[in-house]
mmCIF file of C-alpha atoms in Angstrom:
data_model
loop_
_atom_site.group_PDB
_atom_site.id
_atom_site.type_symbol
_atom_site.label_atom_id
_atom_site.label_comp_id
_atom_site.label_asym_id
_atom_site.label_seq_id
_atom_site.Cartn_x
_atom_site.Cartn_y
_atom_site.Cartn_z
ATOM 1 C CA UNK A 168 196.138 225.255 70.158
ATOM 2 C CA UNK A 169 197.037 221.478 70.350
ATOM 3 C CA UNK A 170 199.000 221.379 67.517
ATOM 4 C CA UNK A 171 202.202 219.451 66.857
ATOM 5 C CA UNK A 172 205.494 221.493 67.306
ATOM 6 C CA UNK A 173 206.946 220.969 63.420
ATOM 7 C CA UNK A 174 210.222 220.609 62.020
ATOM 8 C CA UNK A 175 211.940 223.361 60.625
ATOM 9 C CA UNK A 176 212.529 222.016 57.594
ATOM 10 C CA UNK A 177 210.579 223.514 53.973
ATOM 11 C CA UNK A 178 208.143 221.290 52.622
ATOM 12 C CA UNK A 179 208.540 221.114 48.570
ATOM 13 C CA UNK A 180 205.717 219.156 46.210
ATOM 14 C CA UNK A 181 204.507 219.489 42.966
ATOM 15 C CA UNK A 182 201.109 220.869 42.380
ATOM 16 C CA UNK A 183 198.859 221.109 39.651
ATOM 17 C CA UNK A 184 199.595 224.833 39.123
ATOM 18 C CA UNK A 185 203.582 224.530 39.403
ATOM 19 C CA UNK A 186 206.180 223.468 42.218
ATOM 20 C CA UNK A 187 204.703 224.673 45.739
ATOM 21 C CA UNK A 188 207.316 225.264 48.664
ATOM 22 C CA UNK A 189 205.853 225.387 52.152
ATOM 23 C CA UNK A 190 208.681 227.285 54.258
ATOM 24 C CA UNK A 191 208.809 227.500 57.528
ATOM 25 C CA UNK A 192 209.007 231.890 59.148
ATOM 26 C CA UNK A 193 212.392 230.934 61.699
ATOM 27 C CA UNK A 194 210.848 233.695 63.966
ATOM 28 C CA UNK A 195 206.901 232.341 64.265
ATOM 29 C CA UNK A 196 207.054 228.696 65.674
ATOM 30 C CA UNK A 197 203.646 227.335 63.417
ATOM 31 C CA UNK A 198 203.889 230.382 60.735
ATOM 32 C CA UNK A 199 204.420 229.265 57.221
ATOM 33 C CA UNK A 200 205.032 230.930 53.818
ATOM 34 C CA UNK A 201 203.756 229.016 50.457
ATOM 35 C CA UNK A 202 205.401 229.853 47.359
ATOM 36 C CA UNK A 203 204.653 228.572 44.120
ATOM 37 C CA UNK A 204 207.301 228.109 41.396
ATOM 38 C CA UNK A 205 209.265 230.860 43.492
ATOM 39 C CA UNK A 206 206.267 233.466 43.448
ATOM 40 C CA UNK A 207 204.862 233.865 47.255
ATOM 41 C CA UNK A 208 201.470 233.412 47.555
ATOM 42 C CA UNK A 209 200.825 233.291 51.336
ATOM 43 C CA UNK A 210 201.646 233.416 54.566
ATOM 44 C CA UNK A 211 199.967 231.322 57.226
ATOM 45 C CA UNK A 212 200.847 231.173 61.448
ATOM 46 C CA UNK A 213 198.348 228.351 62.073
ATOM 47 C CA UNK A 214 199.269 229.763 65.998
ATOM 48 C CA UNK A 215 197.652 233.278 65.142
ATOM 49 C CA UNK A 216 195.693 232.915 62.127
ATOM 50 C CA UNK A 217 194.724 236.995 63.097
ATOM 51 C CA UNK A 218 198.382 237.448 61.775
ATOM 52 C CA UNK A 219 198.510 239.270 58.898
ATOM 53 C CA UNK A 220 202.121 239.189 57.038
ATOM 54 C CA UNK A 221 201.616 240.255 54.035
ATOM 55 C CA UNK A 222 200.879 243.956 52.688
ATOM 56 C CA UNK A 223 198.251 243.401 50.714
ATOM 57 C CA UNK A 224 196.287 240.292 53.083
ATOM 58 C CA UNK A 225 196.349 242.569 55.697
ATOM 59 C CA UNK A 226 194.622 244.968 53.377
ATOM 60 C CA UNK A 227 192.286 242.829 52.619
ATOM 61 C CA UNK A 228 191.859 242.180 56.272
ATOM 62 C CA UNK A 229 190.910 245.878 56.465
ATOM 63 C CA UNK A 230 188.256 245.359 54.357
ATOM 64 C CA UNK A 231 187.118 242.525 56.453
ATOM 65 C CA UNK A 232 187.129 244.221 59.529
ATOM 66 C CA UNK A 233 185.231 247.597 58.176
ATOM 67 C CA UNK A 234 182.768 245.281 56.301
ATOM 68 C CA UNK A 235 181.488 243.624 59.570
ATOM 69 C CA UNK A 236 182.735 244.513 63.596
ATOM 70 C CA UNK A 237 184.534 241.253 65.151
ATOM 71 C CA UNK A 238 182.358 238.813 66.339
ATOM 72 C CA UNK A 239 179.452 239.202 63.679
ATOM 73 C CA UNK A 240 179.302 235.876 61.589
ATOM 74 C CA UNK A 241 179.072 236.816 57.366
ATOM 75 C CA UNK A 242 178.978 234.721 54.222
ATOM 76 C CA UNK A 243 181.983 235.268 52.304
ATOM 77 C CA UNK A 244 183.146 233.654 48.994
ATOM 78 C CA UNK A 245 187.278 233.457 48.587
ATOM 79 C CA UNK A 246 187.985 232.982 44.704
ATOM 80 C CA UNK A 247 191.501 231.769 44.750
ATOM 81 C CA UNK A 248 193.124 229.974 47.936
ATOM 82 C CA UNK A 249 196.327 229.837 48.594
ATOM 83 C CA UNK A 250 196.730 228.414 52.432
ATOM 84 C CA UNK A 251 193.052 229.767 53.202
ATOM 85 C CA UNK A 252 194.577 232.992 55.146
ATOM 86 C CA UNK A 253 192.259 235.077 54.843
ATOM 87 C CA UNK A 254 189.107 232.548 55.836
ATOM 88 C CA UNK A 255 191.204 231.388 58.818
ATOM 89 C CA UNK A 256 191.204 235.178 59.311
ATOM 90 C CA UNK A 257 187.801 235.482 59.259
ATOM 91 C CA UNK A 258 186.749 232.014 60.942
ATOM 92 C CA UNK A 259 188.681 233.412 63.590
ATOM 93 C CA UNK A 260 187.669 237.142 64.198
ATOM 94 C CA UNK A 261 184.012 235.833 63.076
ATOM 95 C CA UNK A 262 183.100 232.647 64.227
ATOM 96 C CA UNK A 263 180.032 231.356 62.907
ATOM 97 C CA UNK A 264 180.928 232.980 59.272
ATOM 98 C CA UNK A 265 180.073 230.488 56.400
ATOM 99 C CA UNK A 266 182.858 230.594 54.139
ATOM 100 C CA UNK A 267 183.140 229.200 50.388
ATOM 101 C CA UNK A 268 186.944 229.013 49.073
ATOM 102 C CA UNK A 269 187.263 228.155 45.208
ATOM 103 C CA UNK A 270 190.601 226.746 44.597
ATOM 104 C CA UNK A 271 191.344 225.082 41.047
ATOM 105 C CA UNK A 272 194.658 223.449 42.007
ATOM 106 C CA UNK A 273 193.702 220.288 43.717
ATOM 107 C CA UNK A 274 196.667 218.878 44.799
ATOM 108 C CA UNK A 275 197.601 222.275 46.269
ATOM 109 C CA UNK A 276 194.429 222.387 48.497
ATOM 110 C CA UNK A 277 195.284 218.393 49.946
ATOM 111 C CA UNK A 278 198.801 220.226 50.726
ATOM 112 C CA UNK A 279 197.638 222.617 52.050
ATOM 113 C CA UNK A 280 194.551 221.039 54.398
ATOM 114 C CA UNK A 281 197.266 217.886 55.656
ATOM 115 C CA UNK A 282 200.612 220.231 56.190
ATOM 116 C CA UNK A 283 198.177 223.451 57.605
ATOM 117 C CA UNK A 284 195.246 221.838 58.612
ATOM 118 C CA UNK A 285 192.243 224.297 58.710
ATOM 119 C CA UNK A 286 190.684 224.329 62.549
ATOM 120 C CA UNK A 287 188.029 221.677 62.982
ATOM 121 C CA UNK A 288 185.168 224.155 63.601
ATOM 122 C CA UNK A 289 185.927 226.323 60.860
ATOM 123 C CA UNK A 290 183.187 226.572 58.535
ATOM 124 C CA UNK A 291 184.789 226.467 55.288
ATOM 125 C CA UNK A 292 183.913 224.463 52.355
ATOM 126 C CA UNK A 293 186.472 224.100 49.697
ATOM 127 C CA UNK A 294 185.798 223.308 46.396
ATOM 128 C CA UNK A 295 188.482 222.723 43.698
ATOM 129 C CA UNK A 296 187.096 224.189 40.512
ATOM 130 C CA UNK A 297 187.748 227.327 38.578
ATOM 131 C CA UNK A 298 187.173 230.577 40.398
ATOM 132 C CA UNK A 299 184.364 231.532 37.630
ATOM 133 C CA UNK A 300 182.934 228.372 37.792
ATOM 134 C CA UNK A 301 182.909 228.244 41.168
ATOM 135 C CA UNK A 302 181.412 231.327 41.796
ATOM 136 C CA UNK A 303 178.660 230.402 39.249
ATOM 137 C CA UNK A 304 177.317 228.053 41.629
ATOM 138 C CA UNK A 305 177.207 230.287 44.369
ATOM 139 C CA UNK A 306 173.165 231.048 45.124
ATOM 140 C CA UNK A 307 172.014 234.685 43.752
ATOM 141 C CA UNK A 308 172.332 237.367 47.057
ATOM 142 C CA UNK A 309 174.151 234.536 49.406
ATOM 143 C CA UNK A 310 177.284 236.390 49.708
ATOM 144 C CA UNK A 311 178.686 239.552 51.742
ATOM 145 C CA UNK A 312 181.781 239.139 50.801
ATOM 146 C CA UNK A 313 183.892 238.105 47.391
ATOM 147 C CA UNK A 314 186.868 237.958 48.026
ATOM 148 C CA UNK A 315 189.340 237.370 44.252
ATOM 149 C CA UNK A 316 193.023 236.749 44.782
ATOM 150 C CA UNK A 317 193.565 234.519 41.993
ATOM 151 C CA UNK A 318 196.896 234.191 40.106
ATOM 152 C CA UNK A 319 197.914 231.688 37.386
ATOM 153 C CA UNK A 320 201.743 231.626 37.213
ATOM 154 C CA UNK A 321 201.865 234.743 38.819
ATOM 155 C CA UNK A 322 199.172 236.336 36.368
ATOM 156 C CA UNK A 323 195.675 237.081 37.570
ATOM 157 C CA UNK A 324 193.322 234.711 34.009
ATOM 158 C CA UNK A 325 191.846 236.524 31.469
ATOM 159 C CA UNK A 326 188.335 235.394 31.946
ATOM 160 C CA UNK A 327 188.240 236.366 35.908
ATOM 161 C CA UNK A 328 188.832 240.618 34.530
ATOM 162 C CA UNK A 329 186.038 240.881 32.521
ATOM 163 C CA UNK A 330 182.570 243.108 32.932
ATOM 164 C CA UNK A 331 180.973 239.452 32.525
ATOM 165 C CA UNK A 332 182.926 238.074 35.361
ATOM 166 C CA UNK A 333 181.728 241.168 37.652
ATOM 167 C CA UNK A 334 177.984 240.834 36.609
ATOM 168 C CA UNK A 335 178.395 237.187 38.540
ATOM 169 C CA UNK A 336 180.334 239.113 41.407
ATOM 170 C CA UNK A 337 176.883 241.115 41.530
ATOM 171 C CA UNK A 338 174.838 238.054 41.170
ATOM 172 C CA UNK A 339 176.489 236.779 44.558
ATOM 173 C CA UNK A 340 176.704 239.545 46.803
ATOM 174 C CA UNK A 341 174.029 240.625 49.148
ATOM 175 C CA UNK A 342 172.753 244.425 48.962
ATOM 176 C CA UNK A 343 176.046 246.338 50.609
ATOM 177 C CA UNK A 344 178.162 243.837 50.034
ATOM 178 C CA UNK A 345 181.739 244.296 49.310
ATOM 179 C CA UNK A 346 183.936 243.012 46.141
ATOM 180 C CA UNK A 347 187.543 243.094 47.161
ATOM 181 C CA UNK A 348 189.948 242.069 44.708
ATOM 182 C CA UNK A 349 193.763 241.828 44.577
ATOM 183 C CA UNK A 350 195.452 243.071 41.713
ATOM 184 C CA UNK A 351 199.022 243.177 40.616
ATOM 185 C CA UNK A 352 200.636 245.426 38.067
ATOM 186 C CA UNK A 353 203.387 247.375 37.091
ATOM 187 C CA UNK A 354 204.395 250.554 34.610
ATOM 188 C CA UNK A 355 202.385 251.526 32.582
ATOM 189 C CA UNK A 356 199.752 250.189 34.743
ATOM 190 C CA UNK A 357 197.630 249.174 31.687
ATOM 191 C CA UNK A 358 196.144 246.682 33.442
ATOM 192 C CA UNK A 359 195.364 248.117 36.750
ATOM 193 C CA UNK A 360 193.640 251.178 34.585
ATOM 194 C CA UNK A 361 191.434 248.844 33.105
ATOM 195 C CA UNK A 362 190.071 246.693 36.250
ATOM 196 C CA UNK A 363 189.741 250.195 37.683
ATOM 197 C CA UNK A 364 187.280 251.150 34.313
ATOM 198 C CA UNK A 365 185.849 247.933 34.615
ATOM 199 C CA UNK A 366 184.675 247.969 38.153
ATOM 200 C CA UNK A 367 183.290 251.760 37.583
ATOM 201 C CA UNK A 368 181.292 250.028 35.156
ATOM 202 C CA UNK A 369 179.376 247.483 37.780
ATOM 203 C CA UNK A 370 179.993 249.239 40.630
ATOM 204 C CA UNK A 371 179.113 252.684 41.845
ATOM 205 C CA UNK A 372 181.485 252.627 44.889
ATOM 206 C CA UNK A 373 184.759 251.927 44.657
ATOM 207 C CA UNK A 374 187.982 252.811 46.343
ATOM 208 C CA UNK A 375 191.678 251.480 46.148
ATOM 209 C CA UNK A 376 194.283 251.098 48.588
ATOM 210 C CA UNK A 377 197.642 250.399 47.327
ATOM 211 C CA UNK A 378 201.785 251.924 47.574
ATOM 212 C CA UNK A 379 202.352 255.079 46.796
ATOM 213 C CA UNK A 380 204.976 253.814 44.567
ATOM 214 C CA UNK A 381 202.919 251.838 42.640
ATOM 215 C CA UNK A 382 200.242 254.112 42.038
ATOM 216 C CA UNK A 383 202.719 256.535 40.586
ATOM 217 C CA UNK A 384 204.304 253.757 38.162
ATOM 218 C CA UNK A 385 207.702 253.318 39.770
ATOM 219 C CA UNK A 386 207.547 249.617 40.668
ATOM 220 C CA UNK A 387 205.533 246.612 40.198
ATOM 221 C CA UNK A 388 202.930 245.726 43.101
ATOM 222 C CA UNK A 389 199.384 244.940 44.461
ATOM 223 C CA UNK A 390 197.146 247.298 44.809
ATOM 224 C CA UNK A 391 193.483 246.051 46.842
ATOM 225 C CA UNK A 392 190.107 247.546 44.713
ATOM 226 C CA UNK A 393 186.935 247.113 46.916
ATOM 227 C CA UNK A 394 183.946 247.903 45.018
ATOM 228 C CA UNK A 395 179.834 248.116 46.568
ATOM 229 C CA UNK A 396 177.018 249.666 45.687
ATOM 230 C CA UNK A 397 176.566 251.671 49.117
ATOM 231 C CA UNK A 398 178.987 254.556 49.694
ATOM 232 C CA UNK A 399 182.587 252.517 51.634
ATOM 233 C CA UNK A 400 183.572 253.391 54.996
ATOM 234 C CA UNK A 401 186.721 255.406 52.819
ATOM 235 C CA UNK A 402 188.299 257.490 56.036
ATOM 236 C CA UNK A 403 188.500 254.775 58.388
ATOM 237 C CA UNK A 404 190.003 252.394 55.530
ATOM 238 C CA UNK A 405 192.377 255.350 54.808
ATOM 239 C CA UNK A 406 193.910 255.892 57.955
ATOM 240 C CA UNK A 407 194.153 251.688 58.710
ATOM 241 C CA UNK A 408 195.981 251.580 55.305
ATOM 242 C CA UNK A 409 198.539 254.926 56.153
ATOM 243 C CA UNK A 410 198.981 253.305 59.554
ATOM 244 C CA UNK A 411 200.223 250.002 57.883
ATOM 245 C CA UNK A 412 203.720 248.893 58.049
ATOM 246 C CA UNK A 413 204.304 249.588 54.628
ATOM 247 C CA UNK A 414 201.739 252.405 54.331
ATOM 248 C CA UNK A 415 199.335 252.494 51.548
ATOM 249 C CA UNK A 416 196.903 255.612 49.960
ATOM 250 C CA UNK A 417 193.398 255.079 49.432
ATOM 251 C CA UNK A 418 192.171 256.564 45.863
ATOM 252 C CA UNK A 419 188.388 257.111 45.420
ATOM 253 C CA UNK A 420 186.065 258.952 43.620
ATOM 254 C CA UNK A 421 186.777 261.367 40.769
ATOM 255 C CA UNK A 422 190.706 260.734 41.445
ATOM 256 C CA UNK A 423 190.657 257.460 40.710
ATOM 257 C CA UNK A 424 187.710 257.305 37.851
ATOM 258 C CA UNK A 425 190.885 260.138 36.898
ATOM 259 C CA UNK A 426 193.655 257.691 37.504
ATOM 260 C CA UNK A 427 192.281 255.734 34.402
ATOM 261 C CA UNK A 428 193.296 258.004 31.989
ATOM 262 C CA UNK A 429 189.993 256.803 30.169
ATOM 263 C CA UNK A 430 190.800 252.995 29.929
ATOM 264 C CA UNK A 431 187.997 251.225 28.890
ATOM 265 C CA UNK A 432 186.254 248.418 30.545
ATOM 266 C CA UNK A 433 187.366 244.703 29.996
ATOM 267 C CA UNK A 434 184.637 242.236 28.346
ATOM 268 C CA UNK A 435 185.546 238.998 27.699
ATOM 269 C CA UNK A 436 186.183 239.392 24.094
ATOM 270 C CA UNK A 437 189.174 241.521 24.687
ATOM 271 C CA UNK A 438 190.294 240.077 28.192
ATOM 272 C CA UNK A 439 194.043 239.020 28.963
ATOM 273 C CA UNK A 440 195.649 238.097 31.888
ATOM 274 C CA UNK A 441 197.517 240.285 34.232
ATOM 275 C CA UNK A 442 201.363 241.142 33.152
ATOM 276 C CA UNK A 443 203.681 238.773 34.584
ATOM 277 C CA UNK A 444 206.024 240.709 37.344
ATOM 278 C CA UNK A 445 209.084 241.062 36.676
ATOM 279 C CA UNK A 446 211.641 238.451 38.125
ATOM 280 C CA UNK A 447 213.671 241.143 40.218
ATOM 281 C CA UNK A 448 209.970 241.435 42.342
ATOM 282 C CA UNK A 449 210.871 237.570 43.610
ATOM 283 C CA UNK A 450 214.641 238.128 44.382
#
């Protein structure tokens, strides 16, 4: 790939969102993990951007791949970046894709682009707003993708859970598009009950992948909701998430409209942010 062999040595700088650690994976030569204030965030092997490490990116990467078969270019819209995984994902599976990334935390994306420098050809514009803003200025029907995976110290914002935020979601996406969004919660799973609710509320197909554990309340987690309004491809996406490393289910239909136990939709009058795990999840 033409890249510099690194040292093995972490790479630790504040951001504008907390203290980011870039840490080098001893067993993948160019693979890095970037944590912020302890929390991981990503995991990036500039070698194989394909590589998927963690649980729920690879999920997401199933969404990807059922969404569009390798080699077909799509717009896609990544609200919340991290070390751009997923769009090196799909710049690499898809050349030819057109990717938007909305990051807010400036100094993280200059870390990010000079330490793990994005591949020349990659067509990926960054821009270093907030996700909602961001998204705002995406052009009506552009997008076949929307990708959120936004967190805040750990906690997904208030204003990026609501009905409102979804009706821009909608705005974006093509006809048949996909929403895919990654969520993180814990018992009671108040929260997760209530994106569920307020997806069902924009969205007439939806379907959500996530642990077994966490879906019955035992331990905190991410679980992946991918919303459309055409019917999703829900047994292949079931058997790539039971075939996972750490297998996932797949909930759909009147089991998961079930699974909210009647939570109500979010609107931005009565929005909050996403529990903060608990610090065992980090140790």
């Amino acid at each position: 790939m033409g890249k510099s062999r690194r040292s093995a040595e972490a790479v630790v700088e504040p951001v504008d969102g907390g203290l980011a650690e870039l840490i080098p994976d001893r067993e993948r030569t160019h693979a890095w993990t970037l944590l912020i204030d302890g929390a991981p965030q990503s995991h990036v092997d500039l070698d194989d951007p394909t590589h998927l490490s963690f649980e729920y990116q690879r999920r997401l990467g199933h969404v990807i791949d059922l969404f569009a078969p390798p080699g077909k270019p799509v717009h896609a819209v990544h609200l919340g970046g991290g070390a751009f995984t997923l769009a090196r994902y799909l710049a690499a599976t898809r050349p030819r894709s057109t990717q938007q990334v909305v990051e807010r935390d400036a100094a993280l994306v200059q870390l990010v682009r000079r330490k793990l420098p994005l591949e020349q050809n990659a067509r990926i514009r960054v821009r270093s707003v907030d996700a909602r803003e961001g998204l705002a200025k995406v052009a009506d029907g552009w997008a076949d993708l929307v990708i959120a995976d936004v967190f805040s110290g750990a906690r997904t914002p208030a204003h990026l859970t609501s009905t409102e935020f979804l009706d821009e979601v909608r705005r974006t996406l093509k006809p048949g598009g996909y929403y895919a969004a990654n969520l993180a919660d814990g018992p009671p799973l108040a929260h997760l009950r209530g994106q569920i609710a307020t997806a069902a509320a924009r969205f007439p197909e939806l379907a959500l992948v996530a642990d077994p554990t966490v879906l019955r309340g035992k331990r905190f987690g991410n679980a992946v909701l991918v919303a459309s309004d055409t019917p999703l491809p829900l047994a292949e996406l079931t058997r790539r998430a039971a075939s996972d490393p750490h297998p996932g289910r797949v909930e759909h239909g009147k089991a998961l409209l079930d699974f909210t136990g009647g939570a109500a939709a979010v609107t931005d009058a009565r929005a909050v942010a996403s529990p903060a795990p608990p610090a065992s999840v980090f140790r």
